[in-house]
PDB file of C-alpha atoms in Angstrom:
ATOM      1  CA  MET F   1      75.693 102.217  71.130  1.00 70.00           C
ATOM      2  CA  LYS F   2      78.846 103.973  69.969  1.00 91.00           C
ATOM      3  CA  TYR F   3      80.475 105.629  72.971  1.00 96.00           C
ATOM      4  CA  LYS F   4      82.321 108.874  72.278  1.00 97.00           C
ATOM      5  CA  MET F   5      83.487 109.907  75.765  1.00 97.00           C
ATOM      6  CA  ILE F   6      84.797 108.070  78.809  1.00 98.00           C
ATOM      7  CA  ALA F   7      84.997 109.844  82.179  1.00 98.00           C
ATOM      8  CA  LEU F   8      87.344 108.277  84.696  1.00 98.00           C
ATOM      9  CA  ASP F   9      87.711 108.845  88.382  1.00 97.00           C
ATOM     10  CA  LEU F  10      91.377 108.560  89.378  1.00 96.00           C
ATOM     11  CA  ASP F  11      91.924 107.199  92.879  1.00 93.00           C
ATOM     12  CA  GLY F  12      90.603 103.670  93.190  1.00 95.00           C
ATOM     13  CA  THR F  13      89.633 103.663  89.505  1.00 97.00           C
ATOM     14  CA  LEU F  14      92.210 104.590  86.860  1.00 97.00           C
ATOM     15  CA  THR F  15      95.185 104.490  89.221  1.00 96.00           C
ATOM     16  CA  ASN F  16      96.221 101.393  91.146  1.00 96.00           C
ATOM     17  CA  SER F  17      97.110 101.132  94.824  1.00 93.00           C
ATOM     18  CA  GLN F  18     100.521 102.677  94.074  1.00 92.00           C
ATOM     19  CA  LYS F  19      98.748 105.679  92.445  1.00 92.00           C
ATOM     20  CA  GLU F  20     100.167 104.673  89.063  1.00 94.00           C
ATOM     21  CA  VAL F  21      98.437 103.947  85.746  1.00 96.00           C
ATOM     22  CA  SER F  22      99.160 100.443  84.467  1.00 97.00           C
ATOM     23  CA  GLU F  23     100.562  99.822  80.988  1.00 97.00           C
ATOM     24  CA  ARG F  24      97.365  97.998  79.996  1.00 98.00           C
ATOM     25  CA  ASN F  25      95.236 100.967  81.035  1.00 97.00           C
ATOM     26  CA  LYS F  26      97.535 103.373  79.169  1.00 97.00           C
ATOM     27  CA  GLU F  27      97.387 101.307  75.997  1.00 97.00           C
ATOM     28  CA  ALA F  28      93.594 100.981  76.156  1.00 97.00           C
ATOM     29  CA  LEU F  29      93.195 104.740  76.600  1.00 97.00           C
ATOM     30  CA  LYS F  30      95.496 105.418  73.639  1.00 96.00           C
ATOM     31  CA  LYS F  31      93.491 103.069  71.426  1.00 96.00           C
ATOM     32  CA  ALA F  32      90.222 104.671  72.549  1.00 96.00           C
ATOM     33  CA  ALA F  33      91.602 108.148  71.792  1.00 96.00           C
ATOM     34  CA  ASP F  34      92.773 106.931  68.380  1.00 95.00           C
ATOM     35  CA  LYS F  35      89.139 105.986  67.685  1.00 95.00           C
ATOM     36  CA  GLY F  36      88.088 109.547  68.495  1.00 95.00           C
ATOM     37  CA  VAL F  37      86.835 108.926  72.028  1.00 96.00           C
ATOM     38  CA  HIS F  38      87.239 111.890  74.371  1.00 97.00           C
ATOM     39  CA  ILE F  39      89.160 110.992  77.562  1.00 97.00           C
ATOM     40  CA  VAL F  40      88.085 112.853  80.703  1.00 98.00           C
ATOM     41  CA  LEU F  41      89.993 112.581  83.979  1.00 98.00           C
ATOM     42  CA  ALA F  42      87.218 113.389  86.458  1.00 96.00           C
ATOM     43  CA  SER F  43      88.437 113.770  90.022  1.00 94.00           C
ATOM     44  CA  GLY F  44      87.927 115.533  93.307  1.00 89.00           C
ATOM     45  CA  ARG F  45      91.646 116.316  93.161  1.00 91.00           C
ATOM     46  CA  PRO F  46      92.863 119.839  92.408  1.00 92.00           C
ATOM     47  CA  LEU F  47      94.331 120.406  88.968  1.00 91.00           C
ATOM     48  CA  VAL F  48      97.863 120.118  90.324  1.00 89.00           C
ATOM     49  CA  GLY F  49      96.991 116.618  91.561  1.00 91.00           C
ATOM     50  CA  ILE F  50      95.526 115.523  88.216  1.00 94.00           C
ATOM     51  CA  LEU F  51      98.441 116.738  86.095  1.00 93.00           C
ATOM     52  CA  PRO F  52     100.812 113.850  86.987  1.00 93.00           C
ATOM     53  CA  VAL F  53      98.147 111.326  85.920  1.00 95.00           C
ATOM     54  CA  ALA F  54      97.463 113.307  82.747  1.00 96.00           C
ATOM     55  CA  GLU F  55     101.179 113.019  81.993  1.00 94.00           C
ATOM     56  CA  MET F  56     101.124 109.252  82.663  1.00 95.00           C
ATOM     57  CA  VAL F  57      98.375 108.774  80.057  1.00 96.00           C
ATOM     58  CA  ASN F  58      99.886 111.302  77.629  1.00 94.00           C
ATOM     59  CA  LEU F  59      96.756 113.476  77.632  1.00 95.00           C
ATOM     60  CA  LYS F  60      98.578 116.401  76.032  1.00 92.00           C
ATOM     61  CA  GLU F  61      99.178 114.357  72.897  1.00 91.00           C
ATOM     62  CA  THR F  62      96.029 112.220  72.778  1.00 90.00           C
ATOM     63  CA  GLY F  63      93.704 115.068  73.745  1.00 91.00           C
ATOM     64  CA  GLY F  64      91.030 115.071  76.410  1.00 95.00           C
ATOM     65  CA  TYR F  65      89.971 117.011  79.475  1.00 97.00           C
ATOM     66  CA  MET F  66      90.780 117.320  83.161  1.00 97.00           C
ATOM     67  CA  LEU F  67      87.811 117.801  85.440  1.00 96.00           C
ATOM     68  CA  ALA F  68      89.217 118.976  88.799  1.00 94.00           C
ATOM     69  CA  PHE F  69      87.537 119.657  92.142  1.00 93.00           C
ATOM     70  CA  ASN F  70      84.620 117.387  91.092  1.00 90.00           C
ATOM     71  CA  GLY F  71      84.021 119.655  88.118  1.00 90.00           C
ATOM     72  CA  ALA F  72      84.555 123.156  89.491  1.00 91.00           C
ATOM     73  CA  HIS F  73      87.561 123.503  87.159  1.00 93.00           C
ATOM     74  CA  ILE F  74      87.611 121.965  83.668  1.00 95.00           C
ATOM     75  CA  VAL F  75      90.802 122.226  81.602  1.00 95.00           C
ATOM     76  CA  ASP F  76      91.620 121.185  78.035  1.00 95.00           C
ATOM     77  CA  GLY F  77      94.330 118.534  78.347  1.00 95.00           C
ATOM     78  CA  ARG F  78      95.954 119.421  75.032  1.00 93.00           C
ATOM     79  CA  THR F  79      96.107 123.227  75.305  1.00 93.00           C
ATOM     80  CA  GLY F  80      95.952 123.778  79.076  1.00 92.00           C
ATOM     81  CA  GLU F  81      93.152 126.293  78.581  1.00 93.00           C
ATOM     82  CA  THR F  82      90.403 126.567  81.194  1.00 93.00           C
ATOM     83  CA  PHE F  83      86.993 125.682  79.812  1.00 90.00           C
ATOM     84  CA  MET F  84      85.099 126.406  83.028  1.00 89.00           C
ATOM     85  CA  GLN F  85      85.957 127.475  86.558  1.00 92.00           C
ATOM     86  CA  THR F  86      83.523 128.023  89.417  1.00 92.00           C
ATOM     87  CA  THR F  87      84.656 129.302  92.812  1.00 94.00           C
ATOM     88  CA  LEU F  88      83.045 129.647  96.213  1.00 94.00           C
ATOM     89  CA  PRO F  89      81.881 133.167  97.145  1.00 93.00           C
ATOM     90  CA  GLU F  90      84.684 134.773  99.145  1.00 94.00           C
ATOM     91  CA  GLU F  91      82.328 136.109 101.807  1.00 94.00           C
ATOM     92  CA  PHE F  92      81.673 132.490 102.868  1.00 94.00           C
ATOM     93  CA  TYR F  93      85.326 131.628 103.514  1.00 95.00           C
ATOM     94  CA  PRO F  94      85.619 132.687 107.190  1.00 95.00           C
ATOM     95  CA  ASP F  95      82.491 130.778 108.232  1.00 94.00           C
ATOM     96  CA  ILE F  96      83.486 127.665 106.284  1.00 95.00           C
ATOM     97  CA  ILE F  97      86.933 127.708 107.893  1.00 96.00           C
ATOM     98  CA  ASP F  98      85.365 128.054 111.352  1.00 95.00           C
ATOM     99  CA  TYR F  99      83.479 124.784 110.827  1.00 95.00           C
ATOM    100  CA  GLY F 100      86.839 123.068 110.464  1.00 93.00           C
ATOM    101  CA  LYS F 101      87.747 124.176 113.994  1.00 94.00           C
ATOM    102  CA  LEU F 102      84.714 122.691 115.771  1.00 94.00           C
ATOM    103  CA  PHE F 103      86.166 119.280 116.650  1.00 93.00           C
ATOM    104  CA  TYR F 104      89.631 118.258 117.785  1.00 92.00           C
ATOM    105  CA  ASP F 105      89.795 115.370 115.305  1.00 94.00           C
ATOM    106  CA  VAL F 106      88.695 117.429 112.300  1.00 96.00           C
ATOM    107  CA  THR F 107      90.594 119.990 110.275  1.00 97.00           C
ATOM    108  CA  ILE F 108      90.042 121.901 107.067  1.00 97.00           C
ATOM    109  CA  LEU F 109      92.288 122.444 104.088  1.00 97.00           C
ATOM    110  CA  THR F 110      92.321 124.012 100.662  1.00 96.00           C
ATOM    111  CA  TYR F 111      94.647 124.402  97.706  1.00 94.00           C
ATOM    112  CA  THR F 112      97.070 127.020  96.445  1.00 91.00           C
ATOM    113  CA  LYS F 113      99.420 127.100  93.461  1.00 85.00           C
ATOM    114  CA  ASN F 114     102.159 125.661  95.667  1.00 85.00           C
ATOM    115  CA  GLY F 115     100.279 122.869  97.424  1.00 92.00           C
ATOM    116  CA  ILE F 116      97.819 122.364 100.260  1.00 96.00           C
ATOM    117  CA  VAL F 117      97.325 124.724 103.206  1.00 97.00           C
ATOM    118  CA  THR F 118      95.691 123.524 106.401  1.00 97.00           C
ATOM    119  CA  LEU F 119      95.188 124.443 110.039  1.00 95.00           C
ATOM    120  CA  ASP F 120      96.668 121.112 111.219  1.00 95.00           C
ATOM    121  CA  ASP F 121      99.394 119.378 109.230  1.00 95.00           C
ATOM    122  CA  GLN F 122      99.453 116.494 111.735  1.00 96.00           C
ATOM    123  CA  ASN F 123      95.961 115.338 110.835  1.00 96.00           C
ATOM    124  CA  PRO F 124      96.443 111.943 109.123  1.00 97.00           C
ATOM    125  CA  TYR F 125      93.720 112.620 106.554  1.00 97.00           C
ATOM    126  CA  ALA F 126      95.259 115.955 105.621  1.00 97.00           C
ATOM    127  CA  GLN F 127      98.548 114.115 105.164  1.00 97.00           C
ATOM    128  CA  LEU F 128      96.758 111.521 103.027  1.00 95.00           C
ATOM    129  CA  GLU F 129      95.294 114.212 100.748  1.00 95.00           C
ATOM    130  CA  ALA F 130      98.766 115.708 100.243  1.00 95.00           C
ATOM    131  CA  LYS F 131     100.212 112.274  99.493  1.00 92.00           C
ATOM    132  CA  ILE F 132      97.468 111.476  96.977  1.00 90.00           C
ATOM    133  CA  ASN F 133      98.107 114.732  95.130  1.00 90.00           C
ATOM    134  CA  ARG F 134     101.889 114.595  95.542  1.00 89.00           C
ATOM    135  CA  VAL F 135     102.069 118.182  96.778  1.00 91.00           C
ATOM    136  CA  PRO F 136     103.453 119.831  99.940  1.00 95.00           C
ATOM    137  CA  LEU F 137     101.224 120.172 103.010  1.00 96.00           C
ATOM    138  CA  MET F 138     101.709 123.466 104.847  1.00 96.00           C
ATOM    139  CA  GLN F 139     100.247 124.396 108.221  1.00 97.00           C
ATOM    140  CA  VAL F 140      99.199 128.029 108.489  1.00 96.00           C
ATOM    141  CA  PRO F 141      97.691 130.013 111.364  1.00 94.00           C
ATOM    142  CA  ASP F 142      95.219 131.842 109.122  1.00 94.00           C
ATOM    143  CA  LEU F 143      93.777 129.971 106.154  1.00 94.00           C
ATOM    144  CA  CYS F 144      92.219 133.058 104.577  1.00 93.00           C
ATOM    145  CA  ALA F 145      95.509 134.920 104.646  1.00 93.00           C
ATOM    146  CA  ALA F 146      97.289 131.968 103.034  1.00 94.00           C
ATOM    147  CA  LEU F 147      95.071 131.893  99.943  1.00 94.00           C
ATOM    148  CA  ASP F 148      96.528 133.071  96.635  1.00 88.00           C
ATOM    149  CA  GLY F 149      93.213 133.445  94.844  1.00 89.00           C
ATOM    150  CA  PRO F 150      89.556 132.342  94.809  1.00 91.00           C
ATOM    151  CA  VAL F 151      88.836 128.835  96.090  1.00 93.00           C
ATOM    152  CA  CYS F 152      87.096 126.069  94.118  1.00 93.00           C
ATOM    153  CA  LYS F 153      86.937 123.707  97.088  1.00 95.00           C
ATOM    154  CA  PHE F 154      87.509 123.386 100.808  1.00 96.00           C
ATOM    155  CA  LEU F 155      87.987 119.893 102.204  1.00 97.00           C
ATOM    156  CA  CYS F 156      87.018 119.035 105.782  1.00 97.00           C
ATOM    157  CA  VAL F 157      88.811 115.885 106.930  1.00 97.00           C
ATOM    158  CA  GLY F 158      88.573 113.644 109.969  1.00 96.00           C
ATOM    159  CA  ASN F 159      86.085 111.569 111.957  1.00 95.00           C
ATOM    160  CA  TYR F 160      82.938 110.704 109.974  1.00 96.00           C
ATOM    161  CA  SER F 161      80.408 111.380 112.737  1.00 97.00           C
ATOM    162  CA  HIS F 162      81.821 114.854 113.329  1.00 97.00           C
ATOM    163  CA  LEU F 163      82.050 115.565 109.598  1.00 97.00           C
ATOM    164  CA  ARG F 164      78.410 114.523 109.285  1.00 97.00           C
ATOM    165  CA  GLU F 165      77.476 117.091 111.944  1.00 97.00           C
ATOM    166  CA  ILE F 166      79.408 119.761 110.047  1.00 97.00           C
ATOM    167  CA  GLN F 167      77.685 118.764 106.807  1.00 97.00           C
ATOM    168  CA  LEU F 168      74.245 119.180 108.379  1.00 96.00           C
ATOM    169  CA  MET F 169      75.180 122.549 109.901  1.00 95.00           C
ATOM    170  CA  ILE F 170      76.497 123.899 106.593  1.00 95.00           C
ATOM    171  CA  LYS F 171      73.385 122.701 104.769  1.00 94.00           C
ATOM    172  CA  GLU F 172      71.165 124.344 107.360  1.00 94.00           C
ATOM    173  CA  GLU F 173      73.013 127.661 107.214  1.00 93.00           C
ATOM    174  CA  TYR F 174      73.673 127.904 103.480  1.00 92.00           C
ATOM    175  CA  GLY F 175      70.919 125.798 101.931  1.00 83.00           C
ATOM    176  CA  ASP F 176      71.466 125.676  98.187  1.00 84.00           C
ATOM    177  CA  LYS F 177      74.277 128.248  98.163  1.00 90.00           C
ATOM    178  CA  ILE F 178      76.953 125.605  98.802  1.00 93.00           C
ATOM    179  CA  ASN F 179      77.189 121.949  97.819  1.00 91.00           C
ATOM    180  CA  VAL F 180      78.589 119.769 100.611  1.00 93.00           C
ATOM    181  CA  PHE F 181      78.999 116.004 100.244  1.00 91.00           C
ATOM    182  CA  PHE F 182      81.259 113.059 101.088  1.00 91.00           C
ATOM    183  CA  SER F 183      83.757 111.674  98.601  1.00 87.00           C
ATOM    184  CA  GLU F 184      85.067 109.289 101.275  1.00 88.00           C
ATOM    185  CA  THR F 185      83.843 108.772 104.812  1.00 92.00           C
ATOM    186  CA  TYR F 186      86.769 110.933 105.989  1.00 95.00           C
ATOM    187  CA  PHE F 187      86.591 113.586 103.220  1.00 95.00           C
ATOM    188  CA  LEU F 188      83.775 116.168 103.296  1.00 96.00           C
ATOM    189  CA  GLU F 189      83.837 118.237 100.097  1.00 94.00           C
ATOM    190  CA  ILE F 190      82.666 121.864 100.222  1.00 95.00           C
ATOM    191  CA  VAL F 191      82.196 123.263  96.715  1.00 92.00           C
ATOM    192  CA  PRO F 192      80.081 125.859  94.880  1.00 92.00           C
ATOM    193  CA  ASN F 193      76.403 125.124  94.423  1.00 90.00           C
ATOM    194  CA  GLY F 194      75.677 122.968  91.382  1.00 87.00           C
ATOM    195  CA  ILE F 195      79.153 121.497  91.274  1.00 88.00           C
ATOM    196  CA  GLU F 196      79.388 117.733  91.009  1.00 89.00           C
ATOM    197  CA  LYS F 197      80.730 115.431  88.352  1.00 94.00           C
ATOM    198  CA  ALA F 198      77.490 114.814  86.433  1.00 95.00           C
ATOM    199  CA  ALA F 199      76.602 118.507  86.065  1.00 92.00           C
ATOM    200  CA  SER F 200      80.098 119.351  84.860  1.00 93.00           C
ATOM    201  CA  LEU F 201      80.156 116.450  82.423  1.00 96.00           C
ATOM    202  CA  LYS F 202      76.844 117.647  80.984  1.00 95.00           C
ATOM    203  CA  LYS F 203      78.392 121.042  80.251  1.00 93.00           C
ATOM    204  CA  LEU F 204      81.341 119.367  78.581  1.00 95.00           C
ATOM    205  CA  LEU F 205      79.082 117.101  76.517  1.00 96.00           C
ATOM    206  CA  ASP F 206      77.034 120.128  75.438  1.00 95.00           C
ATOM    207  CA  LYS F 207      80.216 121.935  74.374  1.00 93.00           C
ATOM    208  CA  LEU F 208      81.220 118.963  72.223  1.00 94.00           C
ATOM    209  CA  GLY F 209      77.743 118.338  70.834  1.00 96.00           C
ATOM    210  CA  LEU F 210      77.444 114.913  72.461  1.00 97.00           C
ATOM    211  CA  GLN F 211      74.620 113.161  74.325  1.00 96.00           C
ATOM    212  CA  ARG F 212      74.855 111.541  77.737  1.00 96.00           C
ATOM    213  CA  GLU F 213      73.998 108.192  76.115  1.00 97.00           C
ATOM    214  CA  GLU F 214      77.404 108.427  74.399  1.00 97.00           C
ATOM    215  CA  LEU F 215      79.214 108.675  77.746  1.00 98.00           C
ATOM    216  CA  ILE F 216      80.820 105.915  79.803  1.00 98.00           C
ATOM    217  CA  ALA F 217      81.659 106.856  83.406  1.00 98.00           C
ATOM    218  CA  CYS F 218      83.829 104.736  85.715  1.00 98.00           C
ATOM    219  CA  GLY F 219      84.259 105.259  89.443  1.00 97.00           C
ATOM    220  CA  ASP F 220      84.536 103.754  92.887  1.00 96.00           C
ATOM    221  CA  GLY F 221      83.578 106.437  95.428  1.00 92.00           C
ATOM    222  CA  LEU F 222      80.607 108.343  96.771  1.00 89.00           C
ATOM    223  CA  ASN F 223      81.388 111.416  94.673  1.00 90.00           C
ATOM    224  CA  ASP F 224      81.125 109.250  91.540  1.00 95.00           C
ATOM    225  CA  ILE F 225      77.474 108.316  92.077  1.00 95.00           C
ATOM    226  CA  THR F 226      76.045 111.266  90.145  1.00 94.00           C
ATOM    227  CA  MET F 227      78.128 110.593  87.038  1.00 96.00           C
ATOM    228  CA  ILE F 228      77.415 106.854  87.212  1.00 97.00           C
ATOM    229  CA  ASP F 229      73.685 107.649  87.287  1.00 97.00           C
ATOM    230  CA  PHE F 230      74.048 110.224  84.494  1.00 97.00           C
ATOM    231  CA  ALA F 231      76.170 108.298  81.999  1.00 97.00           C
ATOM    232  CA  GLY F 232      74.807 106.115  79.237  1.00 97.00           C
ATOM    233  CA  LEU F 233      76.931 103.349  80.761  1.00 98.00           C
ATOM    234  CA  GLY F 234      77.697 103.727  84.461  1.00 98.00           C
ATOM    235  CA  VAL F 235      80.533 101.473  85.584  1.00 98.00           C
ATOM    236  CA  ALA F 236      81.561 100.606  89.133  1.00 98.00           C
ATOM    237  CA  MET F 237      84.941  99.136  89.935  1.00 98.00           C
ATOM    238  CA  GLU F 238      84.921  95.788  91.735  1.00 97.00           C
ATOM    239  CA  ASN F 239      86.501  97.654  94.660  1.00 97.00           C
ATOM    240  CA  ALA F 240      83.804 100.384  94.639  1.00 96.00           C
ATOM    241  CA  GLN F 241      81.764 101.312  97.670  1.00 93.00           C
ATOM    242  CA  ASP F 242      78.478  99.411  97.900  1.00 94.00           C
ATOM    243  CA  ALA F 243      76.379 102.558  97.435  1.00 92.00           C
ATOM    244  CA  LEU F 244      77.980 102.955  94.001  1.00 94.00           C
ATOM    245  CA  ARG F 245      77.953  99.291  93.011  1.00 95.00           C
ATOM    246  CA  TYR F 246      74.183  99.140  93.495  1.00 94.00           C
ATOM    247  CA  ARG F 247      73.696 102.001  90.999  1.00 95.00           C
ATOM    248  CA  ALA F 248      76.012 100.775  88.267  1.00 97.00           C
ATOM    249  CA  ASP F 249      75.020  99.293  84.911  1.00 97.00           C
ATOM    250  CA  TYR F 250      78.185  97.216  84.867  1.00 98.00           C
ATOM    251  CA  ILE F 251      80.838  96.136  87.380  1.00 98.00           C
ATOM    252  CA  THR F 252      84.377  95.772  86.080  1.00 98.00           C
ATOM    253  CA  ASP F 253      87.603  94.449  87.619  1.00 98.00           C
ATOM    254  CA  THR F 254      89.377  96.246  90.459  1.00 98.00           C
ATOM    255  CA  ASN F 255      91.678  99.208  89.984  1.00 98.00           C
ATOM    256  CA  ASP F 256      94.627  96.865  90.633  1.00 97.00           C
ATOM    257  CA  ASP F 257      93.403  94.472  87.907  1.00 97.00           C
ATOM    258  CA  ASP F 258      93.065  96.999  85.055  1.00 97.00           C
ATOM    259  CA  GLY F 259      89.309  97.421  85.379  1.00 97.00           C
ATOM    260  CA  VAL F 260      89.346 100.544  83.194  1.00 98.00           C
ATOM    261  CA  ALA F 261      91.103  98.699  80.367  1.00 98.00           C
ATOM    262  CA  GLU F 262      88.553  95.882  80.620  1.00 98.00           C
ATOM    263  CA  VAL F 263      85.727  98.391  80.094  1.00 98.00           C
ATOM    264  CA  ILE F 264      87.430 100.083  77.142  1.00 98.00           C
ATOM    265  CA  GLU F 265      88.236  96.772  75.490  1.00 97.00           C
ATOM    266  CA  LYS F 266      84.695  95.451  75.935  1.00 97.00           C
ATOM    267  CA  PHE F 267      82.579  98.503  75.144  1.00 96.00           C
ATOM    268  CA  ILE F 268      84.773 100.652  72.856  1.00 96.00           C
ATOM    269  CA  LEU F 269      87.436  98.596  71.121  1.00 94.00           C
ATOM    270  CA  GLU F 270      85.352  95.466  70.449  1.00 87.00           C
ATOM    271  CA  GLU F 271      82.330  97.262  69.029  1.00 65.00           C
TER     272      GLU F 271
END
């Protein structure tokens, strides 16, 4: 099989523990792009959090796509043009925000052009999300008032058992109007219905006239399961969560041992 696209989760997959892309991974991606393979950075991060990684791998020159918010926002890496953007209905915002106030050890956040806004900037998981994306974290008294436009994603962060309760309540109230799922045990993603990595990758493949059998997808987290199942070759990192490892067609090295490069070298460059 000749693979023509590779979709890469970022944290725990393409980036190492220092949130950097290794030289071996960079070189492998360049060689894959030179062979005409489309590079897709597929992350739960907002676009502003993906851009530094796109710069590390020189996406503007090699070409490729950035799939932000688990696919709610897809951007052409070369031109910066938005291919697709899906936002949550604004009438849902107040209720969604109220769920983030239910438990003392849970808070809710979302993203603006200037960074992350949250109701509690002391929450360690909110601080982690800001650190991952390398953007400022700002506490605000009114999340709705702090928004500078429509929202692609809210993120509820905190204790898993309480987040699980919130997930069940949102599903009961909104049914199929909102998609709510875990990307990590401490990150509950709240996105528009139909938004997850596999569905967004399908739209991108259709745009490019490619088949899913021509796609390699690499990931490590719970929000990568759908694209691992969908891809012609679904790859789990050695450091991936067990739920993902069990679904993968192939298990590569860890994110600190250039697992992405190992996949590219084996399945794209050696063919």
